[in-house]
mmCIF file of C-alpha atoms in Angstrom:
data_model
loop_
_atom_site.group_PDB
_atom_site.id
_atom_site.type_symbol
_atom_site.label_atom_id
_atom_site.label_comp_id
_atom_site.label_asym_id
_atom_site.label_seq_id
_atom_site.Cartn_x
_atom_site.Cartn_y
_atom_site.Cartn_z
ATOM 1 C CA MET L 23 -2.386 37.516 10.466
ATOM 2 C CA ARG L 24 -4.823 36.663 12.917
ATOM 3 C CA LEU L 25 -8.275 39.099 14.548
ATOM 4 C CA LEU L 26 -9.716 38.781 16.716
ATOM 5 C CA TYR L 27 -13.843 39.684 17.066
ATOM 6 C CA TYR L 28 -16.504 39.059 18.921
ATOM 7 C CA ASN L 29 -19.398 36.534 17.691
ATOM 8 C CA ASP L 30 -22.678 36.280 17.862
ATOM 9 C CA ILE L 31 -23.507 35.874 21.542
ATOM 10 C CA GLY L 32 -20.754 37.819 22.458
ATOM 11 C CA GLN L 33 -17.941 35.729 23.421
ATOM 12 C CA ILE L 34 -14.347 37.111 20.839
ATOM 13 C CA ARG L 35 -12.891 34.785 18.625
ATOM 14 C CA LEU L 36 -10.396 34.599 16.295
ATOM 15 C CA ARG L 37 -10.137 34.164 12.316
ATOM 16 C CA ASP L 38 -6.584 34.383 10.388
ATOM 17 C CA PHE L 39 -6.998 36.363 7.110
ATOM 18 C CA ARG L 40 -4.171 34.596 4.388
ATOM 19 C CA ASP L 41 -3.749 38.094 2.847
ATOM 20 C CA SER L 42 -5.414 41.415 3.701
ATOM 21 C CA PRO L 43 -6.624 41.941 6.431
ATOM 22 C CA PRO L 44 -10.570 44.445 6.954
ATOM 23 C CA PRO L 45 -9.950 47.407 8.360
ATOM 24 C CA TYR L 46 -8.936 46.499 12.327
ATOM 25 C CA ALA L 47 -8.175 48.445 15.461
ATOM 26 C CA ILE L 48 -5.310 47.570 17.501
ATOM 27 C CA LEU L 49 -3.497 47.525 21.114
ATOM 28 C CA SER L 50 -0.767 48.661 22.272
ATOM 29 C CA HIS L 51 -0.621 48.152 26.541
ATOM 30 C CA ILE L 52 2.928 47.141 29.110
ATOM 31 C CA TRP L 53 2.201 43.429 30.228
ATOM 32 C CA GLY L 54 1.282 41.927 32.858
ATOM 33 C CA GLN L 55 1.566 39.306 35.215
ATOM 34 C CA GLU L 56 -1.760 37.656 33.370
ATOM 35 C CA GLU L 57 -2.342 38.517 29.856
ATOM 36 C CA VAL L 58 -4.604 36.294 27.631
ATOM 37 C CA THR L 59 -3.000 34.114 25.712
ATOM 38 C CA PHE L 60 -3.335 33.004 22.372
ATOM 39 C CA GLN L 61 -4.057 28.604 23.407
ATOM 40 C CA ASP L 62 -6.967 31.217 26.368
ATOM 41 C CA VAL L 63 -8.580 32.418 24.068
ATOM 42 C CA THR L 64 -8.112 28.986 21.313
ATOM 43 C CA ASN L 65 -10.515 27.081 24.410
ATOM 44 C CA ASN L 66 -12.236 30.318 25.382
ATOM 45 C CA THR L 67 -10.465 30.190 28.602
ATOM 46 C CA GLY L 68 -8.571 33.320 30.182
ATOM 47 C CA THR L 69 -11.928 35.794 30.868
ATOM 48 C CA HIS L 70 -10.808 35.101 34.759
ATOM 49 C CA LYS L 71 -8.031 36.654 34.730
ATOM 50 C CA ALA L 72 -6.292 40.946 34.894
ATOM 51 C CA GLY L 73 -5.359 41.165 31.756
ATOM 52 C CA TYR L 74 -8.636 40.228 29.799
ATOM 53 C CA GLU L 75 -9.912 43.421 30.924
ATOM 54 C CA LYS L 76 -7.577 45.467 28.681
ATOM 55 C CA ILE L 77 -8.775 43.530 25.651
ATOM 56 C CA ARG L 78 -12.463 43.653 26.499
ATOM 57 C CA PHE L 79 -11.966 47.598 26.212
ATOM 58 C CA CYS L 80 -9.922 47.265 22.925
ATOM 59 C CA GLY L 81 -12.984 45.353 21.733
ATOM 60 C CA GLN L 82 -15.433 47.650 23.014
ATOM 61 C CA GLN L 83 -13.769 50.654 21.978
ATOM 62 C CA ALA L 84 -12.710 49.544 18.373
ATOM 63 C CA ARG L 85 -17.189 48.706 17.762
ATOM 64 C CA ARG L 86 -17.527 52.514 18.978
ATOM 65 C CA ASP L 87 -15.253 53.534 15.865
ATOM 66 C CA GLY L 88 -17.040 50.582 13.416
ATOM 67 C CA LEU L 89 -14.617 48.947 13.444
ATOM 68 C CA GLN L 90 -15.170 44.660 13.958
ATOM 69 C CA PHE L 91 -12.352 43.397 14.232
ATOM 70 C CA PHE L 92 -9.036 44.183 16.234
ATOM 71 C CA TRP L 93 -5.165 42.723 17.251
ATOM 72 C CA VAL L 94 -3.367 42.233 21.043
ATOM 73 C CA ASP L 95 -0.284 41.039 20.886
ATOM 74 C CA SER L 96 -1.047 38.536 24.009
ATOM 75 C CA CYS L 97 -3.566 36.313 21.935
ATOM 76 C CA CYS L 98 -2.946 36.585 18.673
ATOM 77 C CA ILE L 99 -0.136 35.088 18.182
ATOM 78 C CA ASP L 100 1.192 32.138 19.029
ATOM 79 C CA LYS L 101 4.026 32.197 20.701
ATOM 80 C CA THR L 102 4.737 28.519 21.097
ATOM 81 C CA ASN L 103 5.138 28.375 17.993
ATOM 82 C CA ASN L 104 8.637 30.169 16.964
ATOM 83 C CA THR L 105 8.461 30.053 13.934
ATOM 84 C CA GLU L 106 5.820 31.725 13.955
ATOM 85 C CA LEU L 107 6.484 34.546 16.403
ATOM 86 C CA THR L 108 9.660 35.143 14.757
ATOM 87 C CA ARG L 109 7.858 36.031 11.279
ATOM 88 C CA ALA L 110 5.204 38.425 13.825
ATOM 89 C CA ILE L 111 7.865 40.099 15.436
ATOM 90 C CA ASN L 112 9.617 41.175 11.764
ATOM 91 C CA SER L 113 5.775 41.827 10.821
ATOM 92 C CA MET L 114 4.961 43.784 14.375
ATOM 93 C CA PHE L 115 5.609 47.147 13.012
ATOM 94 C CA ALA L 116 3.614 47.527 9.261
ATOM 95 C CA TRP L 117 0.749 46.083 11.087
ATOM 96 C CA TYR L 118 0.767 48.957 13.946
ATOM 97 C CA ARG L 119 1.138 51.344 10.903
ATOM 98 C CA GLN L 120 -1.767 49.721 9.107
ATOM 99 C CA ALA L 121 -4.044 49.542 11.840
ATOM 100 C CA ALA L 122 -6.915 51.643 11.687
ATOM 101 C CA ARG L 123 -6.837 53.393 14.948
ATOM 102 C CA CYS L 124 -4.042 52.337 17.709
ATOM 103 C CA TYR L 125 -5.421 52.323 21.335
ATOM 104 C CA VAL L 126 -3.005 52.903 24.426
ATOM 105 C CA TYR L 127 -4.238 51.521 27.357
ATOM 106 C CA LEU L 128 -2.555 52.554 30.092
ATOM 107 C CA SER L 129 -2.530 50.421 33.060
ATOM 108 C CA ASP L 130 -0.947 52.639 35.214
ATOM 109 C CA VAL L 131 -3.208 56.077 35.349
ATOM 110 C CA PRO L 132 -5.994 55.740 36.552
ATOM 111 C CA THR L 133 -9.284 58.082 36.155
ATOM 112 C CA ARG L 134 -8.768 59.293 39.435
ATOM 113 C CA ALA L 135 -5.513 60.400 38.396
ATOM 114 C CA LEU L 136 -7.101 62.809 36.896
ATOM 115 C CA ALA L 137 -8.764 64.605 39.355
ATOM 116 C CA LYS L 138 -8.128 68.474 40.438
ATOM 117 C CA SER L 139 -9.192 68.287 43.588
ATOM 118 C CA ASN L 140 -7.143 65.628 44.495
ATOM 119 C CA GLY L 141 -4.296 68.336 43.870
ATOM 120 C CA THR L 142 -2.445 65.501 40.385
ATOM 121 C CA VAL L 143 -2.100 67.868 37.742
ATOM 122 C CA TRP L 144 -2.974 64.919 34.838
ATOM 123 C CA GLU L 145 -0.195 65.438 32.555
ATOM 124 C CA GLU L 146 1.913 64.530 35.414
ATOM 125 C CA ALA L 147 0.286 60.975 35.409
ATOM 126 C CA PHE L 148 -0.239 60.123 32.490
ATOM 127 C CA MET L 149 4.013 61.452 31.890
ATOM 128 C CA ALA L 150 4.870 58.946 34.489
ATOM 129 C CA SER L 151 3.569 56.273 32.972
ATOM 130 C CA ARG L 152 5.729 52.701 32.758
ATOM 131 C CA TRP L 153 4.166 53.170 28.703
ATOM 132 C CA PHE L 154 6.726 55.616 27.886
ATOM 133 C CA THR L 155 9.750 53.371 29.205
ATOM 134 C CA ARG L 156 9.382 50.626 28.040
ATOM 135 C CA GLY L 157 11.001 48.991 24.564
ATOM 136 C CA TRP L 158 8.193 47.290 22.812
ATOM 137 C CA THR L 159 6.233 51.056 22.491
ATOM 138 C CA LEU L 160 8.191 52.829 21.186
ATOM 139 C CA GLN L 161 7.600 51.063 17.724
ATOM 140 C CA GLU L 162 3.782 51.176 18.896
ATOM 141 C CA LEU L 163 3.415 54.913 19.298
ATOM 142 C CA LEU L 164 5.647 55.579 16.132
ATOM 143 C CA ALA L 165 3.528 53.361 13.424
ATOM 144 C CA PRO L 166 -0.012 54.122 13.236
ATOM 145 C CA GLU L 167 -0.921 57.069 12.120
ATOM 146 C CA ILE L 168 -4.188 57.317 14.986
ATOM 147 C CA VAL L 169 -2.958 56.986 18.189
ATOM 148 C CA GLU L 170 -5.649 57.431 21.129
ATOM 149 C CA PHE L 171 -4.009 57.361 24.339
ATOM 150 C CA TYR L 172 -6.354 55.762 28.282
ATOM 151 C CA THR L 173 -6.478 55.642 31.366
ATOM 152 C CA LYS L 174 -6.781 52.163 33.718
ATOM 153 C CA GLU L 175 -10.890 53.274 33.323
ATOM 154 C CA GLY L 176 -10.732 53.303 29.308
ATOM 155 C CA ILE L 177 -11.512 57.205 29.653
ATOM 156 C CA TYR L 178 -9.569 59.323 26.517
ATOM 157 C CA LEU L 179 -6.967 61.458 26.974
ATOM 158 C CA GLY L 180 -6.581 62.404 23.571
ATOM 159 C CA THR L 181 -4.714 61.208 20.688
ATOM 160 C CA LYS L 182 -1.022 61.617 19.124
ATOM 161 C CA ALA L 183 -1.403 65.327 17.953
ATOM 162 C CA SER L 184 -3.455 66.084 20.569
ATOM 163 C CA LEU L 185 -0.676 64.569 23.759
ATOM 164 C CA GLU L 186 1.954 65.878 20.657
ATOM 165 C CA ARG L 187 4.183 68.311 23.133
ATOM 166 C CA GLU L 188 3.552 66.484 26.702
ATOM 167 C CA ILE L 189 5.106 63.168 23.994
ATOM 168 C CA HIS L 190 8.119 65.225 23.079
ATOM 169 C CA ARG L 191 8.699 66.241 26.580
ATOM 170 C CA VAL L 192 8.461 62.872 27.802
ATOM 171 C CA THR L 193 10.187 60.618 24.585
ATOM 172 C CA ARG L 194 12.665 63.475 23.449
ATOM 173 C CA ILE L 195 11.463 62.479 20.014
ATOM 174 C CA SER L 196 11.501 64.568 17.687
ATOM 175 C CA VAL L 197 7.802 66.253 16.439
ATOM 176 C CA ARG L 198 8.069 65.999 12.615
ATOM 177 C CA ALA L 199 8.686 62.317 13.427
ATOM 178 C CA LEU L 200 5.327 61.933 15.882
ATOM 179 C CA ARG L 201 3.832 63.825 12.806
ATOM 180 C CA GLY L 202 4.370 61.226 10.731
ATOM 181 C CA TYR L 203 7.991 61.957 9.053
ATOM 182 C CA GLN L 204 9.484 58.685 6.281
ATOM 183 C CA LEU L 205 11.531 57.330 9.588
ATOM 184 C CA SER L 206 13.703 56.165 7.037
ATOM 185 C CA ALA L 207 15.227 59.739 6.719
ATOM 186 C CA LEU L 208 15.831 60.502 10.053
ATOM 187 C CA GLY L 209 19.791 59.408 11.376
ATOM 188 C CA VAL L 210 20.323 55.957 12.215
ATOM 189 C CA LYS L 211 22.395 58.072 15.810
ATOM 190 C CA GLU L 212 18.745 59.903 16.520
ATOM 191 C CA ARG L 213 16.761 56.797 16.283
ATOM 192 C CA MET L 214 18.894 55.135 18.483
ATOM 193 C CA GLU L 215 18.748 58.136 20.694
ATOM 194 C CA TRP L 216 14.684 56.780 20.935
ATOM 195 C CA ALA L 217 15.998 53.367 22.239
ATOM 196 C CA ASN L 218 17.763 54.710 25.375
ATOM 197 C CA GLY L 219 16.044 54.296 28.872
ATOM 198 C CA ARG L 220 13.779 51.924 27.412
ATOM 199 C CA ASN L 221 13.630 48.640 28.799
ATOM 200 C CA THR L 222 12.775 45.000 27.908
ATOM 201 C CA THR L 223 11.875 41.683 29.963
ATOM 202 C CA GLU L 224 13.797 39.717 28.022
ATOM 203 C CA GLN L 225 17.361 41.213 26.818
ATOM 204 C CA GLU L 226 17.173 40.494 23.535
ATOM 205 C CA ASP L 227 13.744 41.932 23.059
ATOM 206 C CA TRP L 228 15.668 45.516 22.536
ATOM 207 C CA ALA L 229 17.346 44.743 20.241
ATOM 208 C CA TYR L 230 14.215 42.913 18.943
ATOM 209 C CA SER L 231 12.329 45.432 19.213
ATOM 210 C CA LEU L 232 13.151 48.184 17.496
ATOM 211 C CA LEU L 233 13.628 46.240 13.655
ATOM 212 C CA GLY L 234 11.209 47.741 12.297
ATOM 213 C CA ILE L 235 12.282 51.341 13.767
ATOM 214 C CA PHE L 236 15.543 50.931 11.361
ATOM 215 C CA GLY L 237 13.137 48.949 8.538
ATOM 216 C CA VAL L 238 15.875 45.957 8.985
ATOM 217 C CA SER L 239 14.504 42.055 9.903
ATOM 218 C CA MET L 240 16.498 39.129 11.345
ATOM 219 C CA PRO L 241 16.327 36.125 12.971
ATOM 220 C CA LEU L 242 15.431 36.352 16.946
ATOM 221 C CA ILE L 243 17.412 33.897 18.466
ATOM 222 C CA TYR L 244 16.133 33.894 22.538
ATOM 223 C CA GLY L 245 18.871 32.913 25.378
ATOM 224 C CA GLU L 246 21.945 34.959 22.980
ATOM 225 C CA GLY L 247 21.844 37.103 25.395
ATOM 226 C CA ARG L 248 22.317 40.920 24.612
ATOM 227 C CA ASP L 249 25.514 41.956 23.395
ATOM 228 C CA ASN L 250 24.546 39.296 20.243
ATOM 229 C CA SER L 251 21.339 40.842 19.452
ATOM 230 C CA ILE L 252 22.538 44.071 19.585
ATOM 231 C CA ARG L 253 25.679 43.062 17.613
ATOM 232 C CA ARG L 254 23.129 41.405 15.042
ATOM 233 C CA LEU L 255 20.858 44.659 14.718
ATOM 234 C CA LYS L 256 24.561 46.694 14.064
ATOM 235 C CA GLU L 257 25.095 44.578 11.436
ATOM 236 C CA GLU L 258 21.893 44.647 9.909
ATOM 237 C CA ILE L 259 21.507 48.365 10.098
ATOM 238 C CA ASN L 260 25.126 49.451 8.310
ATOM 239 C CA LYS L 261 23.689 47.363 5.565
ATOM 240 C CA ARG L 262 20.249 48.626 5.190
ATOM 241 C CA TYR L 263 22.278 51.959 5.339
ATOM 242 C CA ASN L 264 25.650 50.788 3.401
ATOM 243 C CA GLY L 265 27.342 51.646 7.593
ATOM 244 C CA GLU L 266 26.460 54.961 9.102
ATOM 245 C CA ALA L 267 27.806 55.456 12.298
ATOM 246 C CA VAL L 268 25.863 53.533 15.047
ATOM 247 C CA SER L 269 27.715 54.761 18.638
ATOM 248 C CA SER L 270 29.089 51.186 19.940
ATOM 249 C CA ASN L 271 29.327 52.936 23.119
ATOM 250 C CA ARG L 272 25.469 54.364 23.820
ATOM 251 C CA ILE L 273 23.591 51.732 21.972
ATOM 252 C CA TYR L 274 22.143 50.490 24.784
ATOM 253 C CA GLU L 275 20.934 52.153 28.326
ATOM 254 C CA GLY L 276 18.506 49.685 28.876
ATOM 255 C CA ASN L 277 19.171 50.090 32.923
ATOM 256 C CA ARG L 278 18.825 54.432 32.611
ATOM 257 C CA THR L 279 15.421 56.066 33.244
ATOM 258 C CA PHE L 280 13.280 58.930 32.224
ATOM 259 C CA ASP L 281 14.212 62.169 34.079
ATOM 260 C CA GLN L 282 10.498 62.659 33.907
ATOM 261 C CA ALA L 283 10.574 65.373 36.963
ATOM 262 C CA ARG L 284 12.502 67.324 34.504
ATOM 263 C CA ALA L 285 9.732 67.153 32.008
ATOM 264 C CA ILE L 286 7.154 68.719 33.609
ATOM 265 C CA ASN L 287 6.206 72.330 33.811
ATOM 266 C CA GLY L 288 2.987 72.540 35.795
ATOM 267 C CA ASP L 289 0.655 72.332 32.298
ATOM 268 C CA VAL L 290 -3.328 71.611 33.408
ATOM 269 C CA GLY L 291 -6.119 70.172 32.371
ATOM 270 C CA GLY L 292 -9.566 69.235 33.709
ATOM 271 C CA ILE L 293 -12.071 66.243 32.917
ATOM 272 C CA VAL L 294 -14.558 67.186 30.204
ATOM 273 C CA GLN L 295 -17.277 65.363 27.402
ATOM 274 C CA GLY L 296 -17.283 66.199 23.793
ATOM 275 C CA ASP L 297 -18.004 63.386 21.242
ATOM 276 C CA GLY L 298 -19.537 60.786 23.371
ATOM 277 C CA ARG L 299 -16.126 60.050 25.475
ATOM 278 C CA SER L 300 -15.414 61.684 28.620
ATOM 279 C CA GLN L 301 -11.223 63.438 27.227
ATOM 280 C CA VAL L 302 -8.998 65.533 28.996
ATOM 281 C CA GLU L 303 -9.243 69.186 28.298
ATOM 282 C CA TYR L 304 -6.227 69.675 26.870
ATOM 283 C CA ARG L 305 -4.796 74.044 28.159
ATOM 284 C CA SER L 306 -1.290 75.208 27.464
ATOM 285 C CA ASN L 307 0.489 76.599 29.420
ATOM 286 C CA GLU L 308 2.596 79.765 27.109
ATOM 287 C CA ALA L 309 4.898 80.888 30.086
ATOM 288 C CA SER L 310 6.096 76.872 29.969
ATOM 289 C CA GLY L 311 8.832 78.666 27.113
ATOM 290 C CA THR L 312 9.020 74.581 25.358
ATOM 291 C CA SER L 313 11.007 74.738 22.342
ATOM 292 C CA PHE L 314 10.084 72.174 20.172
ATOM 293 C CA GLN L 315 12.765 69.776 17.736
ATOM 294 C CA TYR L 316 11.659 69.759 14.215
#
C-alpha cells in the first residue's frame, strides 16, 4: 500500500508500506476531468490540475487531525499496471475500513449553498450531491468507522453519524448498516438494492465496486462488458453465501437516479463555528415523521 505525505519542503510524496501501514486518512470523492495520477506525483508534476485541490485538502485536513499519512485513489495506485490495479480494487474495502478517518470531498456542494440568505436549505444541496449516485462511493461510505463530509471549499458539514438521517433518506441504506453492522450478516438482496441507481464510468466497475460489499474477490477484465462482470460477481456471491438468491432481473439499474426530491422534508440548518472547524448545525425537524429502517 502506498501512502502520501508532505516532505520537509512541503511537497507531496509517496511511500510504500509492505506490511502494516501507519494510521492514515483516506479521501472519498467524485472523479473529474483532471485528476492527479501516480505518474504526476512520482514526477512532481500535476499541481496545476484541478484534481490537485482535493489532494491538498486531504493532506492538510489529515495534518489537522494529527495524521502524517493519507491516501487518494487517483494517485496512490499505478493504474497502468493491471496486476497492481486488480490487487488494489480487491483490497479497496479493507483500505477504507482500516483508515483512521475518511474525508468525503463534495465538489458539487459549494459553501454558498449553505447560506440561508439565498433561500437554499443546506440539506437539499447535501442530499443532491452526485456523490450519492456513484458506484464506488457506496463502499467508501460503509467501510470506514469515521466518515466526515466537506464542501468544495473544505467546510465541515458533519459525520456519517451526525448526518445519519439525511444519508438514510437519500440512500435507503438501513441505519444499522450505516452504524457499522457486519455486512455479511445482512441479506444479499438488501445489499444489492443499495447499489441500484448508482453509476460508474466504466461498465464493469459497477460489479467491481461491490466486491468488498459482499466480501468476495475476482480478477478484473476491463472490456468484458457489464453483463459478464455482473455474471461473474453473481457466481462469486453464490459461492460465498451458499447460493443465496441474487435477483437476475433487477441486479443492475445503473441508469436509474435517486428520487432525491422525495427525500427532502424541509429540515433547516445554519452555519456555526465549533471545534476549530466551520460546520453545519444540525437541527432536526421533529414534524417530518421520517421513519428509519433498522
